[in-house]
Protein backbone atom coordinates (compact mmCIF):
# COMPACT_ATOMS: atom_id res chain seq x y z
CA MET A 1 -17.06 -49.06 11.86
CA ARG A 2 -14.72 -46.21 10.96
CA ARG A 3 -13.09 -44.57 13.91
CA ARG A 4 -14.78 -41.43 15.01
CA GLY A 5 -13.27 -38.28 13.46
CA GLN A 6 -11.17 -40.10 10.86
CA SER A 7 -12.84 -38.22 8.03
CA LEU A 8 -11.78 -34.91 9.58
CA TRP A 9 -8.09 -35.80 9.19
CA ILE A 10 -8.64 -36.75 5.56
CA VAL A 11 -10.45 -33.48 4.85
CA LEU A 12 -7.69 -31.45 6.52
CA THR A 13 -5.13 -33.34 4.44
CA CYS A 14 -6.95 -32.48 1.22
CA VAL A 15 -7.31 -28.83 2.19
CA ALA A 16 -3.57 -28.55 2.96
CA LEU A 17 -2.57 -30.34 -0.23
CA VAL A 18 -4.40 -27.97 -2.57
CA PRO A 19 -2.01 -24.99 -2.12
CA ALA A 20 0.98 -27.30 -1.68
CA LEU A 21 0.41 -29.12 -4.97
CA THR A 22 -0.32 -25.81 -6.69
CA ALA A 23 3.05 -24.51 -5.49
CA THR A 24 4.84 -27.59 -6.84
CA VAL A 25 3.18 -27.30 -10.25
CA LEU A 26 4.06 -23.60 -10.48
CA ARG A 27 7.68 -24.39 -9.58
CA VAL A 28 8.01 -27.19 -12.13
CA VAL A 29 6.06 -25.35 -14.86
CA PRO A 30 6.89 -21.67 -14.26
CA PRO A 31 4.14 -19.25 -15.31
CA THR A 32 4.72 -16.23 -17.52
CA ASP A 33 1.29 -14.59 -17.26
CA ASP A 34 0.88 -11.85 -14.67
CA THR A 35 -1.86 -13.35 -12.53
CA THR A 36 -0.27 -16.76 -12.12
CA ALA A 37 3.12 -15.17 -11.53
CA LEU A 38 1.61 -13.37 -8.53
CA VAL A 39 0.43 -16.70 -7.11
CA ALA A 40 3.85 -18.22 -7.82
CA SER A 41 5.42 -15.64 -5.51
CA PHE A 42 4.29 -17.88 -2.63
CA ILE A 43 5.72 -21.16 -3.93
CA ALA A 44 8.00 -21.56 -0.92
CA TYR A 45 4.99 -21.57 1.40
CA GLY A 46 3.86 -24.80 -0.23
CA LEU A 47 6.16 -26.47 2.29
CA VAL A 48 3.78 -25.44 5.07
CA GLY A 49 0.91 -27.19 3.28
CA TYR A 50 2.92 -30.36 2.84
CA LEU A 51 3.97 -30.45 6.48
CA ILE A 52 0.37 -30.00 7.65
CA ALA A 53 -0.77 -32.71 5.24
CA LEU A 54 1.93 -35.08 6.49
CA VAL A 55 0.94 -34.60 10.12
CA CYS A 56 -2.72 -35.22 9.28
CA LEU A 57 -1.87 -38.31 7.23
CA VAL A 58 0.28 -39.79 9.98
CA VAL A 59 -2.54 -39.29 12.50
CA ALA A 60 -5.04 -40.81 10.09
CA LEU A 61 -2.65 -43.71 9.39
CA VAL A 62 -2.25 -44.50 13.09
CA ARG A 63 -6.02 -44.43 13.57
CA ALA A 64 -6.88 -46.44 10.45
CA ARG A 65 -7.67 -50.18 10.37
CA ARG A 66 -6.96 -50.49 6.66
CA ARG A 67 -3.72 -48.64 6.04
CA ARG A 68 -2.44 -49.62 2.61
CA VAL A 69 -3.92 -46.72 0.62
CA LEU A 70 -3.13 -44.19 3.35
CA ALA A 71 0.44 -45.48 3.56
CA VAL A 72 0.94 -45.02 -0.19
CA VAL A 73 -0.50 -41.49 -0.08
CA THR A 74 1.68 -40.65 2.91
CA LEU A 75 4.80 -41.80 1.08
CA LEU A 76 3.86 -39.73 -1.97
CA VAL A 77 3.33 -36.62 0.13
CA ALA A 78 6.61 -37.27 1.96
CA GLY A 79 8.36 -37.42 -1.41
CA LEU A 80 6.79 -34.14 -2.54
CA THR A 81 7.79 -32.56 0.77
CA ALA A 82 11.38 -33.68 0.18
CA LEU A 83 11.24 -32.18 -3.33
CA GLN A 84 10.04 -28.86 -1.93
CA LEU A 85 12.83 -28.94 0.65
CA SER A 86 15.41 -29.66 -2.05
CA TRP A 87 14.60 -26.30 -3.62
CA MET A 88 15.15 -24.46 -0.33
CA VAL A 89 17.99 -26.25 1.44
CA PRO A 90 20.81 -24.94 -0.83
CA PHE A 91 20.09 -21.43 0.41
CA PHE A 92 20.94 -22.55 3.94
CA VAL A 93 24.23 -24.28 3.00
CA PRO A 94 27.30 -22.07 2.37
CA ASP A 95 29.10 -22.57 -0.92
CA ASP A 96 32.81 -23.36 -0.98
CA ARG A 97 33.55 -20.94 -3.84
CA PRO A 98 37.04 -19.54 -3.13
CA VAL A 99 37.87 -15.88 -2.54
CA SER A 100 40.79 -14.72 -4.71
CA THR A 101 40.67 -10.91 -4.38
CA PRO A 102 40.02 -8.21 -1.80
CA THR A 103 36.36 -7.74 -0.92
CA PHE A 104 34.05 -4.83 -1.62
CA THR A 105 30.51 -4.06 -0.48
CA VAL A 106 27.30 -3.53 -2.45
CA MET A 107 24.10 -2.07 -1.04
CA SER A 108 20.72 -2.19 -2.79
CA LEU A 109 17.50 -0.51 -1.70
CA ASN A 110 14.10 0.25 -3.18
CA MET A 111 13.40 3.81 -1.97
CA TYR A 112 9.61 3.49 -2.53
CA LYS A 113 9.18 6.60 -4.68
CA GLY A 114 11.86 8.40 -2.72
CA LEU A 115 10.06 8.11 0.62
CA ALA A 116 12.82 6.16 2.42
CA ASP A 117 14.32 8.05 5.35
CA SER A 118 17.42 9.76 3.94
CA ALA A 119 19.35 9.85 7.19
CA GLN A 120 18.88 6.12 7.71
CA VAL A 121 19.81 5.38 4.09
CA TYR A 122 23.01 7.37 4.47
CA ALA A 123 23.86 5.71 7.78
CA VAL A 124 23.85 2.29 6.11
CA ALA A 125 25.44 3.48 2.86
CA ARG A 126 28.49 4.86 4.69
CA ARG A 127 29.69 1.26 4.96
CA ALA A 128 29.13 0.50 1.25
CA ASP A 129 31.42 0.88 -1.74
CA VAL A 130 28.68 0.65 -4.38
CA VAL A 131 25.01 1.57 -3.93
CA VAL A 132 22.04 0.73 -6.14
CA LEU A 133 18.93 2.80 -5.41
CA VAL A 134 15.66 2.11 -7.22
CA GLU A 135 12.58 4.30 -7.10
CA THR A 136 14.67 7.25 -5.99
CA THR A 137 13.78 10.88 -6.73
CA PRO A 138 15.62 14.20 -7.07
CA ILE A 139 14.13 15.31 -3.74
CA ALA A 140 15.44 12.19 -2.01
CA LEU A 141 18.85 12.57 -3.66
CA ASN A 142 19.09 16.21 -2.66
CA ALA A 143 18.40 15.19 0.94
CA LEU A 144 21.19 12.61 0.71
CA LYS A 145 23.58 15.16 -0.79
CA GLY A 146 22.93 17.42 2.17
CA LEU A 147 24.29 14.63 4.38
CA GLY A 148 27.54 14.30 2.44
CA TRP A 149 26.46 11.67 -0.09
CA SER A 150 28.51 13.06 -2.98
CA GLU A 151 31.67 13.10 -0.89
CA ARG A 152 31.22 9.40 -0.08
CA PHE A 153 30.14 8.48 -3.63
CA PRO A 154 31.76 10.79 -6.19
CA TYR A 155 30.75 8.58 -9.14
CA ALA A 156 27.18 8.11 -10.35
CA VAL A 157 25.17 6.59 -13.20
CA GLY A 158 21.48 7.28 -13.83
CA ASP A 159 19.02 9.83 -15.13
CA LEU A 160 18.87 12.24 -12.22
CA ALA A 161 16.82 14.94 -13.94
CA PRO A 162 13.97 16.67 -12.06
CA GLY A 163 10.72 14.74 -12.05
CA ILE A 164 12.40 11.36 -12.43
CA SER A 165 11.60 8.60 -9.96
CA ASP A 166 13.90 5.81 -10.95
CA THR A 167 17.17 3.89 -10.67
CA ALA A 168 20.64 5.23 -9.91
CA ILE A 169 24.06 3.71 -9.18
CA PHE A 170 26.57 5.37 -6.87
CA SER A 171 30.17 4.33 -6.24
CA ARG A 172 33.31 5.19 -4.35
CA PHE A 173 35.22 3.79 -7.33
CA PRO A 174 35.23 5.01 -10.94
CA LEU A 175 32.27 3.99 -13.11
CA GLU A 176 32.13 3.63 -16.85
CA GLU A 177 29.45 5.51 -18.76
CA GLY A 178 26.09 3.96 -18.06
CA VAL A 179 23.96 2.17 -20.64
CA LEU A 180 20.18 2.07 -20.25
CA LEU A 181 18.63 -1.37 -20.72
CA GLY A 182 16.00 -0.63 -23.35
CA ARG A 183 12.58 0.89 -22.68
CA THR A 184 11.33 -0.71 -19.48
CA SER A 185 8.79 0.35 -16.86
CA PHE A 186 11.59 1.30 -14.48
CA GLN A 187 15.09 2.27 -15.53
CA GLN A 188 17.71 -0.47 -15.46
CA TRP A 189 21.33 0.55 -15.89
CA MET A 190 24.51 -1.26 -16.91
CA THR A 191 27.98 0.04 -16.16
CA ALA A 192 31.36 -1.22 -14.96
CA VAL A 193 33.09 -0.47 -11.65
CA LYS A 194 36.86 -0.19 -11.37
CA VAL A 195 37.31 -1.99 -8.04
CA PRO A 196 40.79 -1.76 -6.46
CA GLY A 197 42.48 -5.15 -6.27
CA ILE A 198 39.93 -6.71 -8.64
CA GLY A 199 39.73 -4.57 -11.77
CA SER A 200 36.66 -4.04 -13.90
CA VAL A 201 33.43 -5.51 -12.53
CA GLU A 202 30.34 -5.35 -14.72
CA LEU A 203 27.38 -4.02 -12.75
CA VAL A 204 23.70 -4.10 -13.66
CA ALA A 205 21.07 -2.32 -11.57
CA ALA A 206 17.93 -4.43 -12.05
CA HIS A 207 14.29 -3.46 -11.58
CA PRO A 208 11.95 -5.38 -13.89
CA CYS A 209 8.30 -4.50 -13.55
CA ASN A 210 6.17 -6.46 -11.08
CA PRO A 211 3.22 -8.62 -12.18
CA TYR A 212 0.81 -5.84 -11.15
CA CYS A 213 2.08 -3.82 -14.12
CA GLY A 214 -0.01 -5.95 -16.46
CA HIS A 215 0.28 -6.52 -20.23
CA GLN A 216 2.89 -9.28 -19.64
CA ARG A 217 5.54 -6.66 -18.86
CA TRP A 218 6.83 -8.76 -15.94
CA ALA A 219 7.87 -11.64 -18.20
CA GLY A 220 8.99 -9.38 -21.04
CA GLU A 221 11.25 -7.21 -18.90
CA HIS A 222 12.77 -10.22 -17.20
CA ASP A 223 13.48 -11.68 -20.63
CA LEU A 224 15.19 -8.44 -21.66
CA LEU A 225 17.29 -8.51 -18.50
CA ARG A 226 18.36 -12.09 -19.16
CA ARG A 227 19.29 -11.34 -22.78
CA THR A 228 21.30 -8.33 -21.64
CA LEU A 229 23.24 -10.39 -19.10
CA ALA A 230 24.02 -13.28 -21.47
CA PRO A 231 27.17 -11.71 -23.05
CA LEU A 232 28.49 -10.76 -19.60
CA LEU A 233 28.30 -14.15 -17.91
CA GLY A 234 31.99 -14.90 -18.51
CA ASP A 235 33.06 -11.63 -16.88
CA ARG A 236 33.12 -10.51 -13.29
CA LEU A 237 29.46 -9.55 -13.03
CA VAL A 238 27.17 -8.27 -10.28
CA VAL A 239 23.41 -7.79 -10.73
CA ALA A 240 21.65 -6.04 -7.86
CA GLY A 241 18.26 -4.51 -7.26
CA ASP A 242 14.56 -5.21 -6.89
CA PHE A 243 13.85 -8.14 -9.22
CA ASN A 244 10.15 -8.38 -8.35
CA ALA A 245 10.67 -12.14 -8.41
CA VAL A 246 11.42 -14.82 -5.83
CA ASP A 247 14.01 -17.54 -6.39
CA ASP A 248 11.27 -20.00 -7.38
CA HIS A 249 9.99 -17.83 -10.22
CA GLY A 250 10.88 -18.95 -13.74
CA PRO A 251 13.09 -15.93 -14.57
CA MET A 252 15.20 -16.46 -11.44
CA GLN A 253 15.50 -20.17 -12.19
CA ALA A 254 16.66 -19.25 -15.70
CA LEU A 255 19.33 -16.86 -14.39
CA ARG A 256 20.57 -19.57 -12.04
CA ALA A 257 20.72 -22.03 -14.94
CA ASP A 258 22.79 -19.45 -16.84
CA GLY A 259 25.36 -19.53 -14.03
CA LEU A 260 24.33 -16.60 -11.84
CA ARG A 261 24.12 -17.29 -8.12
CA SER A 262 22.61 -15.15 -5.40
CA ALA A 263 24.72 -13.93 -2.50
CA THR A 264 22.09 -15.48 -0.25
CA ASP A 265 22.78 -18.87 -1.80
CA LEU A 266 26.58 -18.56 -1.77
CA THR A 267 26.73 -17.52 1.89
CA GLY A 268 24.06 -19.92 3.13
CA ALA A 269 22.10 -16.99 4.54
CA GLY A 270 18.84 -18.92 4.13
CA TRP A 271 15.37 -17.42 3.86
CA MET A 272 15.68 -13.63 3.60
CA PRO A 273 12.34 -12.01 2.65
CA THR A 274 12.45 -8.29 1.88
CA TYR A 275 8.88 -7.36 0.89
CA PRO A 276 6.53 -5.96 2.11
CA ALA A 277 8.42 -4.20 4.89
CA ASN A 278 5.88 -1.57 5.88
CA ARG A 279 3.13 -3.77 7.28
CA SER A 280 2.21 -4.94 10.77
CA PHE A 281 3.55 -8.40 9.86
CA PRO A 282 7.08 -9.41 8.81
CA PRO A 283 8.17 -9.37 5.14
CA LEU A 284 6.96 -12.41 3.18
CA LEU A 285 8.79 -12.43 -0.15
CA PRO A 286 12.51 -12.36 -1.02
CA ILE A 287 12.42 -10.24 -4.17
CA ASP A 288 15.53 -8.06 -3.64
CA HIS A 289 18.69 -9.86 -4.69
CA VAL A 290 22.40 -9.55 -5.34
CA LEU A 291 23.50 -12.01 -8.04
CA VAL A 292 27.04 -12.75 -9.17
CA SER A 293 28.67 -14.64 -12.03
CA GLN A 294 30.96 -17.64 -11.64
CA ARG A 295 34.02 -15.39 -11.43
CA MET A 296 32.63 -13.71 -8.32
CA THR A 297 31.60 -14.87 -4.87
CA ALA A 298 29.93 -13.50 -1.75
CA THR A 299 31.20 -13.76 1.81
CA GLU A 300 28.30 -12.08 3.61
CA ILE A 301 24.82 -10.71 3.04
CA HIS A 302 22.19 -9.30 5.33
CA SER A 303 19.02 -7.25 5.07
CA PHE A 304 18.35 -3.95 6.80
CA ARG A 305 15.32 -1.83 7.56
CA VAL A 306 14.83 1.81 6.64
CA ALA A 307 11.76 3.79 7.63
CA GLY A 308 9.50 5.03 4.85
CA THR A 309 10.01 2.26 2.30
CA ASP A 310 8.11 -0.95 1.63
CA HIS A 311 11.28 -2.98 1.06
CA LEU A 312 14.13 -4.12 3.25
CA GLY A 313 17.47 -3.29 1.72
CA VAL A 314 20.26 -5.82 1.15
CA PHE A 315 23.94 -5.36 1.92
CA ALA A 316 26.44 -7.83 0.43
CA THR A 317 30.17 -8.32 0.72
CA LEU A 318 31.60 -9.60 -2.58
CA ALA A 319 34.95 -10.66 -4.01
CA GLY A 320 36.50 -12.12 -7.10
CA SER A 321 36.73 -15.90 -7.35
CA GLY A 322 39.10 -17.97 -9.46
């Protein structure tokens, strides 16, 4: 006679494995359609499903009289759990990429249609050398200017005309003339920063559309961003902003394969979700990133909270490498 309650553990295992296996499939075969891309945002949480399934399987295995099939299934799930962990562990292990230049700091923040608290934004930005603001507005920028923003950041790139709610780059150091990255849902700008002690650093302010935009714009705008970055990969390059993609998404995997690494990865900062930041629960998804090419490195990164916006900002300390 089967031990009482054994079937419950098997059912719980199956329930936990459904989202876990879905996460693995979406990581191995990255989606490009909008709906599936939304689901893929939660790939990392597949680890929770695997861990629950493993616990249930171990309990069922201990209780079982015939264990061969359960043992095989348990080993398979353990292997899939290890695979899921292998995608996450590198972000908790610091890289040994050497620092060969003085450091400089980059701040990135989604202003949520200009609603971020200007005083708090300025308080953080006073420690930055370069600032990327997405979803900013003339009203928000005027509020920042009233706090002394232009004195701190005399150089700027972006379309700051009235009525615009979009992307802008600000810098303490000289900027080259900005180039707009095609016709995208949100502005994305490319320029170069003349950083003392380093020289020219290519800078791209990224903000591809999110999967909610529809009409496959998420995949298309990420593809445009990748094609734009391809000729710059051999230079000192920094890409910062709201990518609307987690590290497990196909476009982020592709950028990593091209040689771009996130500051989170290089510093071993681990899991650093930034969205949504205006709910009663903590942020769930790390979609705001600072990426660098092989000739750059990061020594520190942390997130910060500003009232009024639905994103946490990121603040990274960068340097040349090699």
